[in-house]
Short mmCIF file of C-alpha atoms in Angstrom, two decimals:
data_model
loop_
_atom_site.label_atom_id
_atom_site.label_comp_id
_atom_site.label_asym_id
_atom_site.label_seq_id
_atom_site.Cartn_x
_atom_site.Cartn_y
_atom_site.Cartn_z
CA MET V 1 -10.06 -102.82 -34.50
CA VAL V 2 -9.95 -103.69 -30.62
CA TRP V 3 -7.79 -106.55 -30.87
CA ALA V 4 -5.48 -104.91 -33.52
CA PHE V 5 -4.97 -102.00 -30.92
CA TRP V 6 -4.10 -104.39 -28.12
CA LEU V 7 -1.86 -106.38 -30.53
CA VAL V 8 0.23 -103.38 -31.75
CA ALA V 9 0.41 -102.01 -28.11
CA ALA V 10 1.82 -105.23 -26.89
CA ILE V 11 4.28 -105.21 -29.57
CA ILE V 12 5.21 -101.50 -28.41
CA ILE V 13 5.64 -102.30 -25.05
CA VAL V 14 7.65 -105.68 -25.39
CA SER V 15 9.93 -104.14 -27.93
CA ALA V 16 10.39 -100.97 -25.71
CA LEU V 17 11.23 -103.38 -22.83
CA GLY V 18 13.73 -105.13 -25.26
CA VAL V 19 15.27 -101.37 -25.76
CA VAL V 20 16.10 -101.05 -22.23
CA GLY V 21 16.53 -104.80 -21.35
CA PHE V 22 18.94 -106.35 -24.01
CA ALA V 23 22.50 -106.72 -22.92
CA ASN V 24 23.84 -106.25 -26.68
CA LEU V 25 23.40 -102.53 -28.06
CA ILE V 26 22.80 -104.15 -31.69
CA HIS V 27 19.90 -106.01 -30.36
CA SER V 28 18.55 -102.81 -28.53
CA ALA V 29 18.86 -100.60 -31.81
CA LEU V 30 16.65 -103.26 -33.66
CA ALA V 31 14.03 -103.24 -30.95
CA LEU V 32 14.13 -99.66 -31.22
CA ALA V 33 13.14 -99.69 -34.90
CA ALA V 34 10.63 -102.10 -34.01
CA THR V 35 8.94 -99.83 -31.43
CA PHE V 36 9.21 -97.27 -34.03
CA LEU V 37 7.47 -99.19 -36.57
CA ALA V 38 4.69 -100.14 -34.09
CA VAL V 39 4.03 -96.73 -33.19
CA ALA V 40 3.72 -95.87 -37.09
CA ILE V 41 0.88 -98.41 -37.39
CA LEU V 42 -1.00 -96.89 -34.46
CA TYR V 43 -0.65 -93.42 -36.25
CA LEU V 44 -2.53 -94.95 -38.97
CA PHE V 45 -5.17 -96.13 -36.60
CA LEU V 46 -5.30 -92.65 -35.62
CA ALA V 47 -6.06 -91.35 -39.13
CA ALA V 48 -2.61 -89.69 -39.21
CA GLU V 49 -1.19 -91.21 -42.48
CA PHE V 50 1.16 -88.14 -43.14
CA VAL V 51 2.69 -88.51 -39.66
CA ALA V 52 3.09 -92.22 -39.93
CA ALA V 53 4.90 -92.04 -43.29
CA MET V 54 7.13 -89.44 -41.41
CA GLN V 55 7.72 -91.92 -38.75
CA VAL V 56 8.98 -94.43 -41.13
CA LEU V 57 11.13 -92.38 -43.03
CA ILE V 58 12.68 -90.37 -40.39
CA TYR V 59 13.04 -92.32 -37.23
CA ILE V 60 13.42 -95.90 -39.10
CA GLY V 61 15.04 -94.46 -42.11
CA ALA V 62 17.30 -91.78 -40.51
CA VAL V 63 17.19 -92.04 -36.44
CA ALA V 64 17.82 -95.85 -36.37
CA VAL V 65 20.47 -95.95 -39.09
CA LEU V 66 22.04 -93.28 -37.46
CA ILE V 67 22.16 -95.07 -34.14
CA VAL V 68 23.60 -97.97 -35.87
CA PHE V 69 26.35 -96.07 -37.37
CA GLY V 70 27.23 -94.54 -33.86
CA ILE V 71 27.26 -97.84 -32.48
CA MET V 72 29.73 -98.99 -35.43
CA VAL V 73 31.91 -95.95 -35.07
CA ILE V 74 32.23 -96.12 -31.06
CA ASN V 75 32.19 -99.58 -29.97
CA ARG V 76 35.12 -101.30 -31.47
CA SER V 77 35.47 -104.13 -29.24
CA GLY V 78 33.11 -107.07 -28.53
CA MET V 79 29.43 -106.37 -28.62
CA GLN V 80 28.55 -108.60 -25.63
CA LEU V 81 27.32 -106.76 -22.57
CA SER V 82 27.76 -103.35 -24.52
CA ASN V 83 24.59 -101.93 -23.00
CA PRO V 84 25.11 -102.35 -19.34
CA SER V 85 23.04 -100.92 -16.51
CA GLY V 86 24.63 -98.43 -14.23
CA LYS V 87 24.69 -98.30 -10.37
CA THR V 88 21.26 -96.46 -10.72
CA VAL V 89 18.93 -99.14 -11.87
CA LEU V 90 16.86 -99.38 -8.66
CA GLY V 91 16.53 -95.48 -8.32
CA ALA V 92 15.55 -95.47 -11.89
CA PHE V 93 13.05 -98.33 -11.29
CA VAL V 94 11.50 -96.34 -8.55
CA VAL V 95 11.31 -93.01 -10.50
CA ALA V 96 9.49 -94.79 -13.54
CA ILE V 97 7.26 -96.29 -11.85
CA VAL V 98 6.21 -93.55 -9.66
CA THR V 99 6.11 -91.24 -12.91
CA MET V 100 4.08 -93.98 -14.58
CA ALA V 101 1.52 -94.18 -11.87
CA VAL V 102 1.05 -90.39 -11.38
CA LEU V 103 0.75 -90.20 -15.16
CA LEU V 104 -2.01 -93.08 -15.28
CA LEU V 105 -3.91 -91.77 -12.42
CA GLY V 106 -4.21 -88.31 -13.94
CA ILE V 107 -5.34 -89.90 -17.33
CA LEU V 108 -8.02 -91.99 -15.60
CA ASN V 109 -9.31 -89.47 -13.54
CA HIS V 110 -9.10 -86.60 -15.77
CA ASN V 111 -12.54 -85.65 -17.74
CA TRP V 112 -11.15 -85.20 -21.02
CA PRO V 113 -13.02 -82.97 -23.71
CA VAL V 114 -13.53 -85.74 -26.11
CA THR V 115 -15.79 -85.42 -29.27
CA GLN V 116 -17.63 -87.94 -31.37
CA GLN V 117 -16.61 -86.08 -34.84
CA ASN V 118 -14.86 -88.12 -37.50
CA PRO V 119 -11.80 -86.68 -38.96
CA PRO V 120 -11.79 -85.59 -42.72
CA ASP V 121 -10.91 -88.29 -45.40
CA ASP V 122 -8.04 -86.37 -46.62
CA THR V 123 -6.03 -85.56 -43.77
CA ILE V 124 -2.98 -84.77 -45.77
CA ALA V 125 -4.46 -81.73 -47.53
CA VAL V 126 -5.35 -80.50 -44.07
CA MET V 127 -1.87 -81.06 -42.98
CA ALA V 128 -0.53 -79.14 -45.89
CA ASP V 129 -2.90 -76.09 -45.24
CA LEU V 130 -1.73 -76.14 -41.46
CA VAL V 131 2.14 -76.62 -42.27
CA PHE V 132 2.19 -74.02 -45.13
CA ASN V 133 -0.13 -71.48 -43.87
CA ARG V 134 -0.73 -71.43 -40.14
CA PHE V 135 2.51 -72.64 -39.11
CA LEU V 136 4.65 -71.47 -42.00
CA ILE V 137 7.09 -69.47 -39.77
CA PRO V 138 7.54 -72.33 -37.57
CA PHE V 139 8.16 -74.62 -40.40
CA GLU V 140 10.77 -72.54 -41.90
CA ILE V 141 12.36 -72.18 -38.24
CA ALA V 142 12.29 -76.24 -38.15
CA GLY V 143 14.13 -76.12 -41.57
CA LEU V 144 16.99 -73.59 -40.26
CA LEU V 145 17.15 -75.74 -36.77
CA LEU V 146 18.00 -78.51 -39.12
CA LEU V 147 20.56 -77.09 -40.83
CA VAL V 148 22.53 -75.50 -37.78
CA SER V 149 22.20 -79.11 -36.11
CA VAL V 150 23.57 -80.57 -39.18
CA ILE V 151 26.53 -77.87 -39.36
CA GLY V 152 27.05 -78.31 -35.61
CA ALA V 153 27.19 -82.25 -35.93
CA ILE V 154 29.61 -81.79 -38.39
CA LEU V 155 31.77 -79.57 -36.74
CA LEU V 156 31.71 -81.48 -33.37
CA ALA V 157 32.64 -84.72 -35.24
CA ARG V 158 35.55 -83.28 -37.12
CA GLU V 159 36.98 -81.45 -34.01
CA VAL V 160 38.21 -78.22 -35.07
CA ARG V 161 41.94 -77.70 -34.53
CA GLN V 162 42.88 -74.90 -32.32
CA ARG V 163 45.35 -72.54 -34.19
CA MET G 1 -13.88 -99.40 -28.15
CA ILE G 2 -10.45 -97.89 -27.88
CA THR G 3 -10.81 -94.59 -26.30
CA LEU G 4 -8.42 -91.65 -25.78
CA GLN G 5 -7.48 -92.75 -22.56
CA HIS G 6 -6.13 -96.04 -24.01
CA TYR G 7 -3.72 -94.20 -26.05
CA LEU G 8 -2.50 -91.53 -23.25
CA GLY G 9 -2.02 -95.06 -20.92
CA LEU G 10 -0.02 -96.48 -24.03
CA GLY G 11 1.98 -93.27 -23.98
CA ALA G 12 2.52 -93.00 -20.21
CA VAL G 13 3.71 -96.57 -20.04
CA LEU G 14 6.15 -95.94 -23.10
CA PHE G 15 7.52 -92.81 -21.42
CA ALA G 16 8.02 -94.57 -18.08
CA ILE G 17 10.29 -97.36 -20.06
CA GLY G 18 12.08 -94.71 -21.77
CA LEU G 19 12.74 -92.87 -18.54
CA PHE G 20 14.08 -96.07 -17.11
CA GLY G 21 16.44 -96.51 -19.87
CA THR G 22 17.61 -93.01 -19.86
CA LEU G 23 18.28 -93.18 -15.98
CA SER G 24 19.94 -96.51 -15.73
CA LYS G 25 21.86 -97.20 -18.79
CA ARG G 26 25.68 -96.47 -18.78
CA ASN G 27 26.34 -96.48 -22.49
CA VAL G 28 25.64 -93.35 -23.82
CA ILE G 29 23.55 -94.60 -26.94
CA GLY G 30 21.66 -96.44 -24.79
CA ILE G 31 20.77 -93.10 -22.85
CA LEU G 32 19.84 -91.62 -26.46
CA MET G 33 17.77 -94.75 -27.02
CA GLY G 34 15.66 -93.93 -24.29
CA VAL G 35 15.24 -90.17 -25.04
CA GLU G 36 14.02 -91.50 -28.33
CA LEU G 37 11.41 -93.51 -26.87
CA MET G 38 10.07 -90.66 -24.62
CA LEU G 39 9.73 -88.26 -27.45
CA ASN G 40 7.88 -91.25 -29.31
CA ALA G 41 5.43 -91.59 -26.38
CA ALA G 42 4.83 -87.49 -26.68
CA ASN G 43 4.25 -87.85 -30.07
CA LEU G 44 1.77 -90.62 -29.62
CA ASN G 45 -0.17 -88.54 -27.49
CA LEU G 46 -0.21 -85.45 -29.64
CA VAL G 47 -1.38 -87.41 -32.21
CA ALA G 48 -4.35 -89.21 -30.06
CA PHE G 49 -5.39 -85.71 -29.13
CA ALA G 50 -5.30 -84.66 -32.59
CA ARG G 51 -7.87 -87.63 -33.42
CA PHE G 52 -9.93 -87.40 -30.26
CA VAL G 53 -10.13 -83.80 -29.44
CA THR G 54 -9.72 -81.58 -32.47
CA PRO G 55 -10.62 -84.15 -35.14
CA LEU G 56 -11.37 -81.66 -37.76
CA GLU G 57 -8.43 -79.15 -37.52
CA ILE G 58 -5.83 -81.69 -36.97
CA THR G 59 -3.10 -79.23 -35.15
CA GLY G 60 -1.67 -81.96 -32.96
CA GLN G 61 -0.46 -83.61 -35.89
CA ALA G 62 1.53 -80.79 -37.22
CA PHE G 63 2.96 -80.71 -33.48
CA ALA G 64 4.18 -84.29 -33.98
CA LEU G 65 5.65 -83.39 -37.07
CA PHE G 66 7.65 -80.80 -35.69
CA THR G 67 8.69 -82.91 -32.87
CA ILE G 68 9.72 -85.54 -35.38
CA VAL G 69 12.25 -82.83 -36.76
CA ILE G 70 13.66 -81.98 -33.42
CA ALA G 71 14.17 -85.50 -32.42
CA ALA G 72 16.20 -86.00 -35.80
CA ALA G 73 18.51 -83.07 -34.83
CA GLU G 74 18.75 -84.11 -31.24
CA VAL G 75 20.22 -87.50 -32.23
CA ALA G 76 22.73 -85.75 -34.75
CA VAL G 77 23.95 -83.58 -32.14
CA GLY G 78 23.97 -86.16 -29.79
CA LEU G 79 25.85 -88.83 -31.54
CA ALA G 80 28.46 -86.38 -32.65
CA ILE G 81 28.72 -85.17 -29.09
CA ALA G 82 29.24 -89.00 -28.18
CA ILE G 83 31.80 -89.41 -31.02
CA LEU G 84 33.90 -86.41 -29.97
CA LEU G 85 34.02 -87.68 -26.23
CA PHE G 86 34.85 -90.98 -27.34
CA ARG G 87 37.95 -90.11 -29.08
CA ARG G 88 39.05 -87.95 -26.47
CA ARG G 89 38.13 -89.97 -23.42
CA GLY G 90 38.32 -93.50 -25.18
CA THR G 91 35.32 -94.69 -23.27
CA VAL G 92 31.37 -94.55 -24.08
CA ASN G 93 30.53 -95.15 -20.08
CA ALA G 94 28.70 -91.99 -19.14
CA ASP G 95 29.89 -92.31 -15.58
CA ASP G 96 33.15 -91.53 -16.79
CA TRP G 97 32.01 -88.40 -18.37
CA ASN G 98 32.29 -86.24 -15.36
CA LEU G 99 34.31 -83.32 -16.63
CA LEU G 100 31.13 -81.04 -16.03
CA ARG G 101 30.66 -82.18 -12.57
CA TRP G 102 31.57 -80.19 -9.60
#
């Protein structure tokens, strides 16, 4: 399993670099979908089958498709050089490198409370118990949030006329 | 042997790439893509903690699920704002959308 982790990690990093590196916005969107899929495979390695399925369904099936539709609606003229970098590239690079260095330093030096226990065979049953018993109220509020955001998105995109 | 640190390190790298995209891109949809990468990095950390720290009660996976829901809501509202501003201003360049700047 060790080589599989490194293979998937390489796919994630290369495709994420493609998301920020491609000059064509559609290529960036495709690289974003590839990143989502590789992260879903990592969830399978981590014994999170349900989260992996939701990642594929929601991120690839909804978010990536929604972004492609957004590109279709917004970018009317040519797609070449549709994802340019601004004047802040150097500053953004420095900030990203420093953030990564600080995070990696903390991760490597902290003594994480790792246990050697194995996860249960059926994590989906444990997930159902968590979501529908312990986190029932947050679950309902998440549904409410989705409803509110859908209504808000429709109102924003329709652009309500002032009387 | 793949340990917790490997997953957290991968999450840190992914977060840094997303942060770079968010800060450097001019197209507003490129910025949204960077935000999605950062949310994925946070999710990866949550699921890795659920696997290696509390493998029996997988609370982190439930948190990751809620993060996915909020990311879906965020991208819907973000794209609606982008479409509205594109209709009003005729551009997707975030540098030109400075109507809130003092």
